[in-house]
Short mmCIF file of C-alpha atoms in Angstrom, two decimals:
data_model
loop_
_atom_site.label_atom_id
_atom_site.label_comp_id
_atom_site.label_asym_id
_atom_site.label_seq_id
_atom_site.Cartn_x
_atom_site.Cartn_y
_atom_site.Cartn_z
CA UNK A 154 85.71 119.77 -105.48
CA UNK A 155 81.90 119.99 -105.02
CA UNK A 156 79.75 122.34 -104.10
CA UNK A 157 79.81 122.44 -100.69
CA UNK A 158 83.71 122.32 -100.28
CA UNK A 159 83.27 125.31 -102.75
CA UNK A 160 81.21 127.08 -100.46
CA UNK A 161 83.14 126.70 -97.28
CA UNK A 162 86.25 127.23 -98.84
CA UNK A 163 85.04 130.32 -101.19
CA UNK A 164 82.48 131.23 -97.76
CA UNK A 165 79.18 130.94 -100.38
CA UNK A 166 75.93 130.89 -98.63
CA UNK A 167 73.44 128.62 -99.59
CA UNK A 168 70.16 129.89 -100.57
CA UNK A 169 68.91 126.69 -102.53
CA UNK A 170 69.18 123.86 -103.88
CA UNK A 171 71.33 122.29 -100.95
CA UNK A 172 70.30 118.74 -102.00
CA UNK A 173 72.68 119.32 -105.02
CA UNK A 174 75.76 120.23 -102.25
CA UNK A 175 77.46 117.33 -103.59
CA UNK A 176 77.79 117.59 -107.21
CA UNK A 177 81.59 118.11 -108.81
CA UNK A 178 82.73 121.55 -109.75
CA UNK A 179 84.69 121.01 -112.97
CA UNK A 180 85.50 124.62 -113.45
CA UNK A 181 83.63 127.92 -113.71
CA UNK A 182 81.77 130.34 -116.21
CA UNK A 183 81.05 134.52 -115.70
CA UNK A 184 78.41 135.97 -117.68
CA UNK A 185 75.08 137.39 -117.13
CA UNK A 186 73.54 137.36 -120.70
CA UNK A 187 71.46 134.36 -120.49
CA UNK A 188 71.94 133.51 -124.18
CA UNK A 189 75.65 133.92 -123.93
CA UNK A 190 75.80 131.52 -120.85
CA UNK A 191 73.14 128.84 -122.57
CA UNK A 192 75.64 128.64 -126.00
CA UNK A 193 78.96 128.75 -123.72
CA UNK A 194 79.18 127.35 -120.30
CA UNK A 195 79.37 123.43 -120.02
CA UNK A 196 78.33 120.61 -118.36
CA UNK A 197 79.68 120.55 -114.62
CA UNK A 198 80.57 124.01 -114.11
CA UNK A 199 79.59 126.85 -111.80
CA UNK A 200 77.83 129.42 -113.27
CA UNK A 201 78.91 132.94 -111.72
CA UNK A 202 76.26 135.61 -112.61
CA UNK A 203 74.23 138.51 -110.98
CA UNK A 204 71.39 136.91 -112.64
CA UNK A 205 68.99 135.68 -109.98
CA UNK A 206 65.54 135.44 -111.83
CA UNK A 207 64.08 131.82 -112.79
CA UNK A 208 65.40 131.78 -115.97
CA UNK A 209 68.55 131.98 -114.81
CA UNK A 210 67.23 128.46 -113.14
CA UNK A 211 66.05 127.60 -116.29
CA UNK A 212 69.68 127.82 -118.16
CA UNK A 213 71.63 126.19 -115.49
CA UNK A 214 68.97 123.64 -115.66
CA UNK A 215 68.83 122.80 -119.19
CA UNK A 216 72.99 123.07 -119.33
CA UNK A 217 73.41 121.17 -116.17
CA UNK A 218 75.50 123.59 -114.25
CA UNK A 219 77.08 122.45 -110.86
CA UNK A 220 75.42 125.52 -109.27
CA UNK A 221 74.79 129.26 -109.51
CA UNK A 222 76.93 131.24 -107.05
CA UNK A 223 75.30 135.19 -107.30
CA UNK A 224 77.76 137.62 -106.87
CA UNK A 225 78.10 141.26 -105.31
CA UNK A 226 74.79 139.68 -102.88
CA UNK A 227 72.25 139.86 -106.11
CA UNK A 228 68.64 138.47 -104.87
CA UNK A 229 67.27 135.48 -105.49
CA UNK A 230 63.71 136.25 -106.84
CA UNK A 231 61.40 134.21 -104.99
CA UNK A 232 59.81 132.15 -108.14
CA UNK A 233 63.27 131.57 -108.72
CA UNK A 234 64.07 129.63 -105.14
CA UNK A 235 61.02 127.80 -105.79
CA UNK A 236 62.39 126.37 -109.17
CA UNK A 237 65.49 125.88 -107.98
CA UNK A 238 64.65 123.76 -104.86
CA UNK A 239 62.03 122.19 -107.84
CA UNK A 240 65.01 121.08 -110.15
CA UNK A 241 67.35 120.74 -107.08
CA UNK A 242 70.09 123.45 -108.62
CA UNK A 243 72.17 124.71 -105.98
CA UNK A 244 72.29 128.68 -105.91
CA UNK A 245 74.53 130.61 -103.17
CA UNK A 246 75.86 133.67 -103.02
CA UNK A 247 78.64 135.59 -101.83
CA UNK A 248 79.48 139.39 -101.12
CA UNK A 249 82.46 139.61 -103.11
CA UNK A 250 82.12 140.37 -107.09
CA UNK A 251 82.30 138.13 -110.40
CA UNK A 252 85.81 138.56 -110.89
CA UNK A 253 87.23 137.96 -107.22
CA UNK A 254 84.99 134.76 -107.01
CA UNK A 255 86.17 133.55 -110.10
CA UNK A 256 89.60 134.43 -109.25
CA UNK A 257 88.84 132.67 -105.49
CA UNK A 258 87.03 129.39 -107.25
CA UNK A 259 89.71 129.20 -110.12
CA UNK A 260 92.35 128.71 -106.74
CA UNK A 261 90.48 126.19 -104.99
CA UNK A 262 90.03 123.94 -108.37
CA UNK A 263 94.05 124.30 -108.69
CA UNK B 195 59.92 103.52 -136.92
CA UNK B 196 58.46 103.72 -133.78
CA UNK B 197 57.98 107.63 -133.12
CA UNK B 198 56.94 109.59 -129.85
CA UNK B 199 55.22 112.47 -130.14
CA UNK B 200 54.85 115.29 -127.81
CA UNK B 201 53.52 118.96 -128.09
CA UNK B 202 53.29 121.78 -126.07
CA UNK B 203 51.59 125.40 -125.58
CA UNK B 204 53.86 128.15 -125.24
CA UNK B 205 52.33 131.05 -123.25
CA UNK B 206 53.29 134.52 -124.94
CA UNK B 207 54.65 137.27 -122.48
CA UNK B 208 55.12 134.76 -119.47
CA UNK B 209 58.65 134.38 -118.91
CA UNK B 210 58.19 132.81 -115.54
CA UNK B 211 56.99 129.95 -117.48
CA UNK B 212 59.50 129.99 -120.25
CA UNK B 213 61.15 127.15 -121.05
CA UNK B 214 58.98 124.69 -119.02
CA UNK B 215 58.44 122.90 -122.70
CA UNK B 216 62.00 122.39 -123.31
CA UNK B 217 62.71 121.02 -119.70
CA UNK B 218 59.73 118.72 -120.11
CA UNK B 219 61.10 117.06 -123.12
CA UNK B 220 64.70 117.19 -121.39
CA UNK B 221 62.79 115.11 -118.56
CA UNK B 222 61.21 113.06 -120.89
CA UNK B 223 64.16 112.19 -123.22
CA UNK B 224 66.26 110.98 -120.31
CA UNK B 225 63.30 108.77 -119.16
CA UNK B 226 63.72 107.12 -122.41
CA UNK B 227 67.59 106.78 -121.90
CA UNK B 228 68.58 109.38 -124.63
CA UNK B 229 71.64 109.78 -126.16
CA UNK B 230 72.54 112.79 -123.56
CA UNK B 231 74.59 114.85 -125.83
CA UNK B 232 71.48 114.92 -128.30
CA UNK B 233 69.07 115.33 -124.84
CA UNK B 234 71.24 118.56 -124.40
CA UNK B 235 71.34 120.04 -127.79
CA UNK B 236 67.45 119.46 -128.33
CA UNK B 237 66.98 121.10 -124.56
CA UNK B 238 69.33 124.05 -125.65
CA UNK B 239 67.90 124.50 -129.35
CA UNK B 240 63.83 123.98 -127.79
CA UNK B 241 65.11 126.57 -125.19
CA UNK B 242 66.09 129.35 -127.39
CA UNK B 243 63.15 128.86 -129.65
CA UNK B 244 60.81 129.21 -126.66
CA UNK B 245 62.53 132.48 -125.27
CA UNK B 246 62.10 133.73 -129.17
CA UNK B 247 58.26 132.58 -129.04
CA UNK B 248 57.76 134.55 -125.52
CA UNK B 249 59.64 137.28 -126.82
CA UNK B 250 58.42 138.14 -130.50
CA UNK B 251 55.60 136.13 -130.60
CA UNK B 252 53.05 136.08 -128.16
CA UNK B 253 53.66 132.50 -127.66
CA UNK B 254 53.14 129.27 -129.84
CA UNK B 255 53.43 125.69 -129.86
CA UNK B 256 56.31 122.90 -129.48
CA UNK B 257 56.09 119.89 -131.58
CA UNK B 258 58.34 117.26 -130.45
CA UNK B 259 59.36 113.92 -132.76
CA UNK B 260 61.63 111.36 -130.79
CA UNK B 261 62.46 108.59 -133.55
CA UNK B 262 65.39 106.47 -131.94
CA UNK B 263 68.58 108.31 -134.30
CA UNK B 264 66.84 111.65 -134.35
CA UNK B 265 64.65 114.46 -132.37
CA UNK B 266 62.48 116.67 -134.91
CA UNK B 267 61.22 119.94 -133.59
CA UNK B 268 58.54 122.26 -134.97
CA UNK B 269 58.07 125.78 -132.90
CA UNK B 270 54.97 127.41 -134.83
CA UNK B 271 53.88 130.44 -133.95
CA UNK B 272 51.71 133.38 -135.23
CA UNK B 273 53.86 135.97 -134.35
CA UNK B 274 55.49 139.08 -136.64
CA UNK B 275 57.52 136.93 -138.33
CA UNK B 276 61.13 137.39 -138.62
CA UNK B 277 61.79 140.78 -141.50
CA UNK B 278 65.64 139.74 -141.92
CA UNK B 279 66.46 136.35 -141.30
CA UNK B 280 69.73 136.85 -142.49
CA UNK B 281 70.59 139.05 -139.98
CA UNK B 282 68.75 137.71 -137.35
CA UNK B 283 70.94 134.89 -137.66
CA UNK B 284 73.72 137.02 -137.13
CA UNK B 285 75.66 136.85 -133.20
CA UNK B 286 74.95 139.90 -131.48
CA UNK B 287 72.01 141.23 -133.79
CA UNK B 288 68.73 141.76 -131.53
CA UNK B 289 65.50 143.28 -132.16
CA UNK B 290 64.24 142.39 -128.07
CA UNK B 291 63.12 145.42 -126.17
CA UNK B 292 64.84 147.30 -123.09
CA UNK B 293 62.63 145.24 -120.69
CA UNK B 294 63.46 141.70 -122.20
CA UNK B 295 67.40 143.39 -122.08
CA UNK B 296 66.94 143.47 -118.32
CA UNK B 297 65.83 139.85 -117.70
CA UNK B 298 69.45 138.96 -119.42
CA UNK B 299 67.93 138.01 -122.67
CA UNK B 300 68.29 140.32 -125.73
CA UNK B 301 71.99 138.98 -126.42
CA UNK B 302 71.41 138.00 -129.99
CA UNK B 303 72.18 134.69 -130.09
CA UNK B 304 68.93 132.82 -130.08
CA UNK B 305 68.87 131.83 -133.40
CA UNK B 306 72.78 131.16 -133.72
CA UNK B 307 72.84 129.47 -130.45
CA UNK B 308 69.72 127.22 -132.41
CA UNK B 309 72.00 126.59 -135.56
CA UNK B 310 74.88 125.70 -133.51
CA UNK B 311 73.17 122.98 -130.83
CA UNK B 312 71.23 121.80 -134.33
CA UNK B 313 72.24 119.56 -137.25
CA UNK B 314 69.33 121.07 -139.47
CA UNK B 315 67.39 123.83 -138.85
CA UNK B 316 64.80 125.56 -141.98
CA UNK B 317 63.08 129.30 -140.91
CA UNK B 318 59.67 129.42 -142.71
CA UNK B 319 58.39 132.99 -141.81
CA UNK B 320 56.28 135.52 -143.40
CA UNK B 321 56.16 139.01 -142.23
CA UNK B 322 52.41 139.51 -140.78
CA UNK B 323 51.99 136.29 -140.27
CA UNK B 324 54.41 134.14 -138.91
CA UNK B 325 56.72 131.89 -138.42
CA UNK B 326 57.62 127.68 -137.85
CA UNK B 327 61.13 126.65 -137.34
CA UNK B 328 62.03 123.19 -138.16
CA UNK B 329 64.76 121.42 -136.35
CA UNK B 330 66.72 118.25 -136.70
CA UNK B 331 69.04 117.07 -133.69
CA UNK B 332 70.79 113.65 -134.56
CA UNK B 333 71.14 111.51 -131.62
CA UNK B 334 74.92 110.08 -132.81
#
């Protein structure tokens, strides 16, 4: 699945990145301790966090995420768009919380 | 051996800019066709070290080795320096203030995720006056 069949089926809004729309999903990661995330999530998958400052960018960057989907409608900080179109990481966001979009993603990756 | 060298400032207190180093060498590593597992752990390990630099340190600087089976990093600072490093290098132990918390750093595993992405890693610090951290990633 990529990104942007994630976001139509999951109804994610994009609010970057949209050049990345069709890189592969190969499963998902929750956590909103940047450390945490950089020494656990792996290559490919999305990275669901409230986190939407531009080191957040700067983790899914360096660990190649598929994309950041923001949960519960957390901002995007501004600097943080700009990097994010910069390193073309796709970040959307949803209205629903971490554990229902995991729960939603984990059911459209079955 | 041919060797590339690269260095970098790291601004102290800036974490907008945090961990432009490490995503300059990731840049740079792929240009030279990498190995990419060794492009990761050397973007991971560089990224940690940075955030630690911003952090504790009031910045420092990034010295970068490519040789063509290895990366060598030295992050030098003038910082603190580290009281404890036993227990710094312990998962979940943090000495990062409230406002660093909020940013989602503060987690404690800087220095384990370093030891963990590294195949060699050697803590020189003094208390006062600083520290350099020496790391080896193997490109295998």
């Amino acid at each position: 699945m990529t990104v942007e069949e994630c976001a139509q089926k999951l109804s994610l809004r994009f609010l970057a990145g949209e050049e990345g729309a069709q890189t592969e999903i190969s499963g998902g990661y929750v956590g909103d301790l940047l450390s945490w995330v950089m020494g656990r999530l792996e290559e490919g998958q999305a990275w669901i966090t409230v986190m939407g400052n531009i080191n957040a960018i700067a983790v899914a960057t360096l660990k190649d995420a598929s994309c950041i989907i923001l949960t519960d409608e957390a901002p995007l900080d501004e600097d943080a768009r700009r990097r994010a179109e910069l390193e073309g990481v796709p970040v959307l966001v949803t209205d629903k919380n971490s554990y229902q979009t995991a729960l939603a993603l984990g059911q459209a990756l079955l | 051996m041919s060797c590339i060298k690269m260095k970098y400032e790291v601004p102290g207190d800036d974490f907008t800019r945090a961990g432009e180093a490490s995503s300059m060498v990731k840049r740079k590593l792929k240009q030279l066709g990498y190995n990419p597992d060794a492009i990761r752990r050397v973007a991971i390990a560089m990224y940690e070290g940075e955030i630690n630099m911003v952090i504790h340190a009031g910045g420092g600087v990034a010295e970068v080795e490519v040789y063509p089976d290895r990366v060598e990093i030295a992050l030098i600072d003038q910082g603190p320096g580290i009281a404890d490093v036993e227990m710094a290098m312990q998962e979940g132990y943090s000495t990062a203030p409230d406002n660093v918390r909020s940013l989602g750093f503060g987690a404690g595993m800087g220095l384990p995720n370093i030891k963990k992405y590294t195949d060699a890693m050697r803590i020189d610090t003094e208390v006062g006056k600083g520290t350099t951290m020496y790391l080896t990633v193997k490109a295998k």
